[in-house]
XYZ file of C-alpha atoms in Angstrom:
677
model
C -17.157 13.292 -8.721
C -13.923 14.227 -7.034
C -10.419 14.704 -8.158
C -8.404 13.903 -5.204
C -4.898 14.950 -5.189
C -3.413 18.338 -4.659
C -0.407 19.100 -2.717
C 0.176 22.244 -0.878
C 3.312 24.032 -0.526
C 4.234 26.835 1.731
C 7.439 28.001 3.140
C 10.166 30.562 2.842
C 9.826 33.443 0.436
C 11.973 32.651 -2.633
C 14.607 34.973 -3.929
C 13.450 37.985 -5.898
C 14.657 36.427 -9.125
C 12.533 33.357 -8.511
C 9.556 35.487 -7.588
C 9.862 37.285 -10.884
C 9.297 34.072 -12.818
C 5.568 34.074 -12.230
C 3.510 32.235 -14.776
C 1.143 34.056 -17.003
C -0.948 32.151 -19.398
C -1.296 30.372 -22.593
C -3.603 27.526 -23.019
C -5.348 27.299 -19.908
C -8.251 27.886 -17.793
C -10.260 27.254 -14.888
C -9.172 24.683 -12.407
C -9.485 21.123 -13.506
C -7.635 18.113 -12.340
C -4.863 16.206 -13.703
C -7.300 13.396 -14.079
C -10.326 15.118 -15.291
C -11.284 17.509 -18.078
C -11.639 20.994 -16.709
C -14.134 23.699 -17.460
C -12.408 26.321 -19.559
C -13.058 30.048 -19.152
C -15.173 31.614 -21.826
C -13.324 33.425 -24.579
C -16.460 35.078 -25.883
C -15.223 38.615 -25.411
C -11.940 40.463 -25.279
C -12.815 41.464 -21.744
C -13.084 37.822 -20.758
C -9.713 37.133 -22.344
C -8.174 40.057 -20.509
C -9.391 38.979 -17.068
C -9.096 35.188 -17.258
C -5.830 33.625 -16.161
C -4.072 31.730 -18.929
C -1.097 29.417 -18.582
C 2.098 29.679 -20.574
C 4.216 26.611 -21.337
C 6.807 25.617 -18.764
C 10.373 26.264 -19.977
C 11.742 22.786 -19.134
C 10.474 19.333 -18.211
C 11.916 19.764 -14.717
C 10.109 23.040 -13.994
C 7.115 23.191 -11.674
C 4.810 25.981 -10.543
C 4.325 26.908 -6.892
C 1.371 28.969 -5.686
C 2.372 31.902 -3.493
C -0.915 32.306 -1.615
C -1.270 35.691 0.104
C -3.719 37.223 2.521
C -4.958 40.510 1.108
C -4.250 43.804 2.797
C -7.262 44.812 4.833
C -8.086 41.180 5.721
C -5.477 40.672 8.422
C -8.141 40.244 11.082
C -10.891 38.768 8.913
C -12.244 35.284 9.741
C -10.330 32.723 7.708
C -13.513 31.182 6.301
C -14.399 34.437 4.508
C -10.980 35.342 3.105
C -10.702 36.306 -0.548
C -8.081 34.318 -2.445
C -5.181 35.792 -4.355
C -1.590 34.934 -5.162
C 1.078 34.374 -7.772
C 2.410 31.356 -9.608
C 6.163 30.976 -9.366
C 8.146 28.807 -11.762
C 11.046 26.921 -10.223
C 13.083 23.792 -10.801
C 11.668 20.800 -8.961
C 14.989 20.382 -7.141
C 15.609 24.092 -6.500
C 15.333 23.782 -2.728
C 12.402 26.187 -2.487
C 10.408 25.327 0.626
C 6.727 24.684 0.053
C 3.842 22.657 1.377
C 1.735 20.255 -0.685
C -2.058 20.101 -0.485
C -4.075 16.897 -0.551
C -7.838 17.266 -0.877
C -10.840 15.938 -2.772
C -12.637 17.795 -5.497
C -16.254 17.387 -4.613
C -18.255 19.034 -7.381
C -15.647 19.434 -10.170
C -17.276 22.558 -11.607
C -15.484 25.811 -10.705
C -17.617 27.582 -8.096
C -15.168 30.169 -6.786
C -12.293 32.275 -8.081
C -8.724 32.923 -7.108
C -6.819 35.932 -8.412
C -3.529 34.792 -9.938
C -1.148 37.557 -10.943
C -4.077 39.918 -11.389
C -6.101 37.446 -13.469
C -9.046 35.261 -12.485
C -8.878 31.470 -12.288
C -11.954 29.396 -11.450
C -11.487 26.763 -8.746
C -13.743 24.268 -7.025
C -15.480 25.051 -3.767
C -13.473 22.376 -1.954
C -10.186 23.817 -3.227
C -11.207 27.294 -2.087
C -12.192 25.947 1.330
C -8.848 24.172 1.698
C -6.821 27.246 0.712
C -8.709 29.443 3.172
C -8.167 26.914 5.957
C -4.451 26.917 5.258
C -4.333 30.719 5.464
C -5.689 30.598 9.006
C -3.172 32.459 11.134
C -0.876 33.018 8.143
C 0.069 35.975 5.981
C 1.180 33.821 3.073
C 1.857 30.227 2.123
C 3.929 28.612 -0.609
C 1.797 25.728 -1.796
C 1.802 23.113 -4.519
C -1.786 22.433 -5.617
C -1.975 20.230 -8.683
C -5.242 21.678 -9.973
C -3.716 25.172 -9.966
C -0.048 24.438 -10.574
C -0.685 22.153 -13.572
C -2.487 23.343 -16.685
C -5.675 21.282 -16.700
C -6.817 22.089 -20.232
C -7.454 19.333 -22.752
C -5.234 20.714 -25.522
C -2.362 18.501 -26.738
C 0.146 20.866 -25.115
C -1.654 20.771 -21.776
C -1.989 16.981 -21.860
C 1.732 16.712 -22.551
C 2.469 19.002 -19.606
C 0.153 17.011 -17.358
C 1.904 13.745 -18.174
C 5.298 15.331 -17.564
C 4.217 16.798 -14.223
C 2.607 13.547 -13.060
C 5.904 11.800 -13.833
C 7.588 14.151 -11.316
C 5.042 13.657 -8.540
C 7.456 11.642 -6.425
C 9.908 14.560 -6.431
C 7.149 17.084 -5.797
C 5.625 15.228 -2.844
C 8.938 14.145 -1.394
C 10.308 17.662 -1.738
C 7.482 19.286 0.228
C 8.130 20.429 3.784
C 4.859 18.800 4.751
C 1.783 17.328 3.073
C -1.350 19.049 4.354
C -4.503 16.960 4.000
C -7.781 18.876 3.975
C -10.663 16.492 4.702
C -13.359 19.145 4.427
C -15.262 21.757 6.395
C -16.311 19.211 8.980
C -19.593 18.762 10.792
C -20.850 17.515 14.141
C -20.124 13.874 13.279
C -16.559 14.541 12.114
C -15.908 16.701 15.180
C -16.905 13.793 17.426
C -14.710 11.424 15.411
C -11.672 13.724 15.555
C -12.063 14.223 19.287
C -12.403 10.462 19.768
C -9.245 9.754 17.756
C -7.301 12.300 19.784
C -8.460 10.860 23.108
C -7.677 7.296 22.066
C -4.196 8.324 20.946
C -3.512 10.307 24.113
C -4.573 7.374 26.259
C -2.506 4.941 24.218
C 0.575 7.145 24.611
C -0.048 7.412 28.339
C -0.039 3.621 28.606
C 3.088 3.236 26.479
C 5.001 5.975 28.288
C 3.786 4.971 31.724
C 2.342 8.385 32.537
C -1.064 9.566 33.655
C -1.476 7.260 36.632
C -1.192 3.556 37.442
C -0.889 1.303 34.382
C -3.972 -0.732 35.252
C -6.086 2.389 35.607
C -4.826 3.868 32.325
C -5.505 0.638 30.444
C -8.996 0.532 31.901
C -9.555 4.075 30.677
C -8.417 3.038 27.187
C -10.879 0.135 27.232
C -13.676 2.523 28.165
C -12.722 4.941 25.390
C -12.577 2.085 22.878
C -15.962 0.778 24.016
C -17.433 4.237 23.559
C -15.803 4.749 20.147
C -17.032 1.436 18.765
C -20.493 1.337 20.322
C -23.335 1.377 17.794
C -26.225 3.622 18.757
C -29.093 5.301 16.900
C -26.969 8.462 16.767
C -23.808 6.615 15.699
C -24.977 3.456 13.879
C -21.417 2.589 12.818
C -19.663 3.950 15.893
C -18.059 7.337 16.394
C -15.058 6.926 14.070
C -17.294 6.675 11.035
C -17.720 10.461 11.158
C -14.186 10.884 9.765
C -13.636 7.760 7.704
C -16.860 8.282 5.722
C -15.304 11.390 4.157
C -14.442 11.212 0.429
C -10.693 11.671 0.908
C -10.350 8.129 2.269
C -11.859 6.670 -0.907
C -9.547 8.278 -3.456
C -6.623 6.751 -5.335
C -4.390 9.820 -5.550
C -4.172 10.263 -1.791
C -2.252 7.001 -1.408
C 0.699 8.546 -3.197
C 0.351 11.854 -1.394
C 0.676 10.207 2.010
C 3.172 7.553 0.949
C 5.595 10.187 -0.373
C 5.063 12.814 2.307
C 7.898 13.323 4.771
C 5.419 14.667 7.282
C 1.621 14.570 6.993
C -0.920 16.755 8.813
C -4.709 16.458 8.567
C -7.231 19.308 8.746
C -10.924 18.631 9.310
C -13.051 21.649 10.145
C -11.516 23.242 13.227
C -9.458 20.146 14.019
C -5.843 19.512 13.102
C -4.296 16.060 13.600
C -1.028 14.417 12.684
C -1.158 11.253 10.576
C 0.133 9.287 13.576
C -2.857 10.427 15.624
C -5.212 8.867 13.100
C -3.115 5.716 12.762
C -2.899 5.090 16.493
C -6.447 6.130 17.292
C -7.937 3.843 14.636
C -5.747 0.823 15.444
C -7.227 -1.179 18.290
C -4.568 -3.893 18.008
C -1.769 -1.786 19.448
C -2.400 -2.337 23.180
C -4.451 -4.400 22.251
C -8.147 -3.826 22.874
C -9.613 -6.774 24.785
C -12.669 -7.103 22.520
C -10.985 -7.241 19.123
C -13.300 -8.334 16.335
C -13.897 -7.593 12.663
C -15.566 -4.274 13.502
C -12.737 -2.958 15.663
C -10.177 -4.118 13.086
C -12.058 -2.370 10.281
C -11.098 1.238 10.971
C -7.332 1.001 10.622
C -7.760 -0.282 7.053
C -8.604 3.265 5.902
C -5.020 4.495 6.404
C -2.962 1.368 7.035
C -2.004 0.920 3.388
C -1.003 4.565 2.960
C 1.201 4.434 6.042
C 2.803 1.111 5.090
C 3.889 2.493 1.725
C 5.199 5.624 3.447
C 7.345 3.423 5.673
C 8.581 1.344 2.731
C 9.585 4.510 0.858
C 11.403 5.883 3.906
C 13.350 2.701 4.547
C 14.311 2.267 0.924
C 15.661 5.820 0.832
C 17.771 4.996 3.870
C 19.455 2.182 1.990
C 17.825 -0.870 3.479
C 17.775 -3.820 1.059
C 14.507 -4.234 -0.768
C 14.291 -7.839 0.420
C 14.037 -6.742 4.045
C 12.367 -3.424 3.429
C 9.531 -4.506 1.229
C 9.223 -8.152 2.143
C 6.450 -9.572 0.025
C 5.643 -6.185 -1.517
C 5.400 -6.426 -5.280
C 4.173 -4.125 -8.004
C 1.042 -6.278 -8.099
C 0.434 -5.562 -4.400
C 0.980 -1.824 -4.821
C -1.471 -1.512 -7.706
C -4.152 -3.974 -6.622
C -5.181 -2.500 -3.274
C -6.256 0.842 -4.816
C -7.663 -0.993 -7.843
C -9.967 -2.958 -5.572
C -10.770 -0.464 -2.824
C -10.328 3.105 -4.057
C -11.846 5.427 -6.653
C -10.609 7.723 -9.390
C -12.666 9.996 -11.611
C -10.414 9.367 -14.578
C -9.736 5.664 -14.989
C -6.132 6.059 -16.167
C -5.321 7.474 -12.753
C -5.708 4.067 -11.136
C -2.211 3.633 -12.630
C -0.882 7.176 -13.018
C -1.943 8.095 -9.484
C 0.583 5.550 -8.182
C 3.373 6.219 -10.678
C 5.479 8.267 -8.263
C 5.356 5.875 -5.319
C 6.047 2.925 -7.628
C 9.131 4.740 -8.919
C 10.352 5.364 -5.379
C 9.887 1.676 -4.558
C 11.936 0.647 -7.588
C 9.076 -0.388 -9.869
C 9.184 1.080 -13.363
C 5.936 1.888 -15.157
C 5.538 3.562 -18.559
C 5.617 7.347 -18.302
C 2.141 8.885 -17.830
C 0.594 9.819 -21.142
C -3.012 11.009 -21.142
C -3.233 10.632 -24.899
C -3.064 6.830 -24.664
C -6.210 4.714 -24.654
C -7.355 3.148 -21.405
C -6.756 -0.346 -22.787
C -3.161 0.592 -23.621
C -2.516 2.063 -20.166
C -3.866 -1.014 -18.387
C -2.142 -3.489 -20.717
C 1.207 -1.751 -20.219
C 0.697 -1.898 -16.455
C -0.100 -5.623 -16.658
C 3.047 -6.283 -18.669
C 5.061 -4.324 -16.103
C 3.591 -6.483 -13.343
C 4.595 -9.650 -15.214
C 8.162 -8.329 -15.486
C 8.438 -8.182 -11.708
C 6.486 -11.364 -10.886
C 7.838 -14.903 -11.063
C 4.421 -16.529 -11.459
C 0.989 -15.877 -12.959
C -0.428 -14.401 -9.764
C -1.788 -11.479 -11.788
C -4.524 -13.803 -13.116
C -5.889 -14.172 -9.580
C -6.831 -10.478 -9.851
C -8.729 -10.727 -13.137
C -12.274 -11.702 -13.992
C -14.756 -11.115 -16.778
C -15.837 -7.491 -16.449
C -17.123 -4.479 -18.395
C -13.473 -3.926 -19.290
C -13.955 -6.362 -22.160
C -16.260 -3.819 -23.767
C -13.532 -1.168 -23.438
C -11.058 -3.249 -25.416
C -9.091 -4.372 -22.359
C -7.676 -7.878 -23.009
C -9.282 -10.538 -20.828
C -5.972 -11.362 -19.069
C -5.385 -7.724 -18.071
C -6.813 -6.501 -14.745
C -9.556 -3.908 -15.061
C -8.088 -1.444 -12.570
C -11.080 0.922 -12.762
C -14.002 0.809 -10.366
C -14.171 0.124 -6.647
C -15.632 -2.551 -4.405
C -17.640 0.254 -2.806
C -19.623 0.623 -6.025
C -20.420 -3.036 -6.692
C -24.115 -3.791 -7.075
C -26.120 -6.395 -9.007
C -26.425 -3.820 -11.821
C -22.766 -2.723 -11.550
C -20.901 -6.013 -11.035
C -17.256 -6.390 -9.990
C -14.395 -5.280 -12.175
C -12.086 -7.814 -10.507
C -12.588 -10.828 -8.223
C -12.445 -10.842 -4.469
C -9.113 -12.674 -4.045
C -9.103 -16.323 -3.103
C -7.190 -16.868 0.113
C -6.019 -20.355 -0.782
C -2.408 -20.735 -1.861
C -2.163 -24.167 -3.435
C 0.111 -26.551 -5.298
C -2.457 -27.205 -8.001
C 0.300 -26.881 -10.632
C 2.950 -28.514 -8.474
C 6.249 -26.656 -8.393
C 6.004 -25.565 -12.013
C 7.197 -22.153 -13.141
C 5.412 -19.655 -15.336
C 5.726 -20.083 -19.082
C 4.297 -17.294 -21.188
C 4.762 -15.347 -24.408
C 3.058 -12.308 -25.901
C 1.060 -12.565 -29.107
C -1.140 -10.457 -31.363
C 1.026 -7.323 -31.062
C 1.161 -7.625 -27.293
C -2.597 -7.831 -26.827
C -2.583 -11.609 -26.400
C -0.938 -13.617 -23.639
C 0.078 -17.178 -24.448
C 0.308 -19.396 -21.368
C 1.227 -23.065 -21.104
C -0.985 -25.404 -19.135
C -3.001 -28.594 -19.021
C -6.665 -28.858 -19.905
C -8.502 -30.183 -16.890
C -12.248 -30.472 -17.406
C -15.311 -28.361 -18.219
C -18.157 -26.897 -16.171
C -21.413 -28.828 -16.415
C -23.535 -27.009 -13.805
C -23.330 -23.704 -11.911
C -25.333 -22.137 -9.103
C -26.474 -18.570 -8.647
C -23.672 -16.175 -7.643
C -23.832 -14.382 -4.306
C -24.409 -10.831 -5.557
C -24.131 -8.265 -2.789
C -24.935 -4.564 -2.947
C -22.134 -2.441 -1.493
C -24.421 0.603 -1.387
C -26.359 -1.061 1.441
C -23.285 -1.450 3.656
C -20.954 0.603 5.806
C -18.906 1.403 2.673
C -21.709 3.672 1.504
C -22.792 4.772 4.978
C -26.176 3.146 4.416
C -28.608 2.750 7.314
C -28.075 -0.432 9.302
C -31.539 -1.577 8.243
C -30.278 -1.836 4.639
C -27.482 -4.256 5.561
C -29.901 -7.193 5.379
C -29.347 -7.309 1.605
C -26.041 -9.123 2.132
C -27.765 -11.941 4.016
C -30.836 -12.045 1.790
C -28.719 -12.377 -1.354
C -26.699 -15.229 0.180
C -29.865 -17.070 1.176
C -31.122 -16.641 -2.388
C -27.998 -18.401 -3.711
C -27.468 -21.173 -1.153
C -30.201 -23.564 -2.356
C -28.795 -23.478 -5.896
C -25.339 -24.341 -4.566
C -26.740 -27.367 -2.775
C -28.537 -28.452 -5.936
C -25.301 -28.225 -7.925
C -23.639 -30.557 -5.424
C -26.623 -32.915 -5.331
C -26.342 -33.263 -9.072
C -23.551 -35.726 -8.474
C -24.909 -39.232 -8.874
C -23.406 -40.312 -5.552
C -24.927 -37.449 -3.519
C -28.721 -37.609 -3.564
C -28.871 -36.868 0.163
C -29.066 -33.178 1.128
C -27.167 -33.614 4.398
C -24.222 -35.211 2.627
C -24.430 -32.570 -0.090
C -24.132 -29.810 2.520
C -21.041 -31.519 3.934
C -19.408 -31.596 0.493
C -20.422 -27.971 -0.071
C -18.873 -27.029 3.270
C -15.625 -28.712 2.252
C -15.502 -26.549 -0.880
C -16.476 -23.288 0.808
C -14.121 -23.731 3.743
C -11.115 -23.366 1.439
C -11.803 -19.678 0.948
C -12.654 -18.484 4.439
C -10.665 -15.856 6.288
C -10.127 -17.530 9.660
C -8.612 -21.011 10.098
C -11.195 -23.563 11.228
C -10.642 -26.431 13.646
C -12.398 -29.772 13.259
C -14.945 -28.815 15.889
C -15.552 -25.438 14.277
C -15.856 -27.109 10.886
C -18.663 -29.320 12.162
C -20.425 -26.294 13.663
C -19.946 -24.353 10.443
C -21.502 -27.192 8.426
C -24.436 -27.343 10.829
C -24.982 -23.588 10.607
C -24.793 -23.754 6.825
C -27.411 -26.512 6.777
C -29.671 -24.368 8.955
C -29.267 -21.411 6.596
C -30.116 -23.628 3.623
C -33.177 -24.846 5.479
C -34.352 -21.307 6.234
C -33.841 -20.250 2.600
C -35.589 -23.357 1.269
C -38.461 -23.008 3.728
C -39.181 -19.465 2.604
C -39.057 -20.505 -1.062
C -41.425 -23.416 -0.488
C -43.776 -21.181 1.456
C -43.931 -18.749 -1.463
C -44.521 -21.540 -3.950
C -47.318 -22.867 -1.751
C -48.796 -19.364 -1.601
C -49.047 -19.585 2.178
C -46.956 -16.491 2.852
C -48.478 -13.176 3.761
C -47.046 -9.763 4.536
C -46.624 -10.732 8.166
C -44.579 -13.842 7.383
C -40.895 -13.697 8.297
C -38.361 -13.295 5.524
C -35.640 -15.845 4.870
C -33.204 -13.672 6.815
C -35.628 -13.444 9.748
C -35.949 -17.217 9.679
C -32.156 -17.630 9.643
C -31.763 -15.307 12.618
C -34.521 -17.121 14.459
C -33.084 -20.581 13.816
C -29.412 -19.760 14.361
C -29.345 -16.745 16.609
C -27.700 -13.476 15.645
C -24.264 -14.308 17.067
C -23.899 -17.657 15.265
C -25.264 -16.179 12.047
C -22.823 -13.255 12.178
C -19.893 -15.619 12.780
C -20.921 -17.783 9.827
C -21.307 -14.778 7.529
C -17.897 -13.423 8.515
C -16.328 -16.709 7.415
C -18.179 -16.666 4.121
C -17.377 -13.059 3.194
C -14.820 -14.180 0.600
C -17.607 -15.961 -1.309
C -19.224 -12.684 -2.356
C -19.540 -12.475 -6.139
C -18.605 -16.142 -6.485
C -20.620 -19.259 -7.129
C -20.403 -23.031 -6.817
C -20.031 -25.225 -9.891
C -19.747 -28.897 -10.825
C -17.387 -30.236 -13.468
C -18.112 -32.898 -16.060
C -16.390 -35.516 -13.894
C -18.265 -34.538 -10.727
C -15.740 -32.331 -8.930
C -17.151 -29.394 -6.944
C -15.547 -25.982 -7.239
C -15.882 -22.279 -6.488
C -15.327 -19.608 -9.118
C -16.117 -16.073 -10.222
C -19.672 -14.902 -10.758
C -19.813 -15.009 -14.580
C -18.653 -18.586 -15.133
C -21.054 -20.681 -17.185
C -21.664 -24.175 -18.481
C -19.119 -25.150 -21.111
C -16.279 -23.024 -19.733
C -13.004 -24.963 -19.711
C -10.897 -25.459 -16.596
C -7.117 -25.437 -17.083
C -4.173 -25.748 -14.725
C -1.440 -23.351 -15.859
C 2.270 -23.531 -15.186
C 3.136 -21.145 -12.349
C -0.461 -20.345 -11.318
C -1.767 -21.395 -7.902
C -5.438 -21.382 -8.925
C -7.419 -23.121 -11.639
C -8.015 -20.914 -14.700
C -11.515 -20.639 -16.166
C -11.237 -20.245 -19.950
C -13.976 -19.577 -22.491
C -13.372 -20.582 -26.125
C -13.269 -17.493 -28.371
C -12.680 -18.521 -31.968
C -9.114 -19.794 -32.165
C -8.308 -18.226 -28.800
C -9.685 -18.026 -25.280
C -11.133 -15.417 -22.997
C -9.893 -15.614 -19.442
C -12.999 -15.658 -17.205
C -11.349 -15.787 -13.793
C -9.696 -17.955 -11.127
C -11.331 -20.957 -9.480
C -10.861 -23.539 -6.765
C -11.750 -27.208 -7.376
C -12.030 -29.472 -4.362
C -9.785 -32.494 -4.635
C -7.111 -31.231 -7.046
C -5.604 -28.177 -5.332
C -2.753 -30.122 -3.725
C -1.478 -31.372 -7.062
C -3.675 -34.459 -7.391
C -4.487 -33.637 -11.021
C -1.008 -32.386 -11.875
C 0.825 -35.564 -10.858
C -1.474 -37.698 -13.024
C -0.456 -35.715 -16.119
C 2.834 -35.049 -17.879
C 4.534 -32.676 -20.287
C 2.781 -34.519 -23.086
C -0.464 -32.967 -21.824
C 0.878 -29.415 -22.034
C -0.671 -27.042 -24.548
C -0.533 -23.324 -25.240
C -3.613 -21.208 -24.584
C -3.768 -17.777 -26.212
C -5.721 -15.385 -24.000
C -7.216 -12.341 -25.721
């Protein structure tokens, strides 16, 4: 898919001596990406070898290449979209002071589709790279640009891999040293044009309100409300509102771009004919700033696409200015930096979920092992996990781990599987990590983490107290992200989220009713509500809790009714589905409110322990799994016996013990070491 990171440099013409140090060639090839094998030029004939650009090794580990992109003579007045591409590669020290721009873009189809002439030789580049370079030549004679796919040898030879690791290790200097980071979102279309125009108008109106210009304050605020209403309105033409036209673009889904923006001193976006500053996007997409009078989950959604990037940018800036880390990055840990992209973003090459953040981590004072593309994925992820544990005082990392396909890749069960993205989760492609629990508890009292490494660093020994085992589990709520706004699916597809919940709810009730003291369904729903309410997003008052329980009971009834109807063979094609029944019984507004509070339950299920406690845990838990309370961990750990060791299955919540009720009934004599592999 895409390889998203390339930084553009442009600026002053370097001295003649620097210009003479153009790179020629040695091991290299057509454009690839630092994170993805590239397509090499054919060496079938001498003619091919004579015309194909080939890299030569860089003289030092602190040398970088800069692309001097030039408009050809005879094309001064040609439309920018049809310009031919040519230039030179200049070698320079990373701290030489040469002024350049850095390009950030997404790969699209990774196969080289176009060519650029480098020092008289031909280098294949992707169509999206070519489009970005042409856009940046608009109105320019030349640009000095850093583009990783051109300025780094993307071959798969040992020498090229060594160079790639060395260059990735300098990304913080490269990005921070650029005059400006230029983000190319793509050629644009009608939908993105509308989105860009909407963002600009929202920002202009916001600034008018803040600066007190453009007319009476009340009138300007009313205009902002109207613009916000229009931007967020869902219509057949804009089913997700007008801002979706920009935020659906691939750039916003990529891991590498976090670092590009976070390290940029100044960031400008290009989308088709539009050019916008980062602040325009941040302000236009943030409806909390004035704030908008109709704030809800939908209006809050859009700022999430760039909020994280901008926050890291601000942390980097403040730290450089000498502010103490405690005040600059309050609450920001290495775990926080790595987990947001691990959960939300994508990378073609899985190592880049770590390497793509190496530079910004370094600038924030977090040390990771130097990028090395010759290491196995399991080694890269395990080293990152050990780095996280160095900076953490507890076992919070285990809250970000669950049983996943990473086990098949040799990743230890206690190490987060950083690959994948929530946008790709489906019943056939389940989560690589859990949706975080929002409950911070005292389940292990005020204990502190106790751990050791075992089995040559692949095992993690943790001290804790065996609690109980799982005796019954319901069906997990398995949603399909491809049917949601994340994938830009039609609104009609969104019903899968509700249908899958209704398919799971009856089994959750049955798990609760399995307790000998809860034969009554109404009481069972109340107990279930008590368990589920611990992991909701919004705080719930007593009155809201009662309403939530009532709504949940109605949803269970609608799901059960549809199941019974099918079993009785009374349903026909015209019969309403379970989701239709839920909407009919609850009303759309109440149903939406209930779903929004349950969103954290996706890919989780309800279980019962051998002593009758009800809990919530990750989707792969099963009967016989052991529950343990670990020193320095705020959740219950689900462990699966694995020979002499244990596999860590994921975190859990158990109603009735999360405030230390279990912990205070035990003592140090109950402590034991669990080796997680």
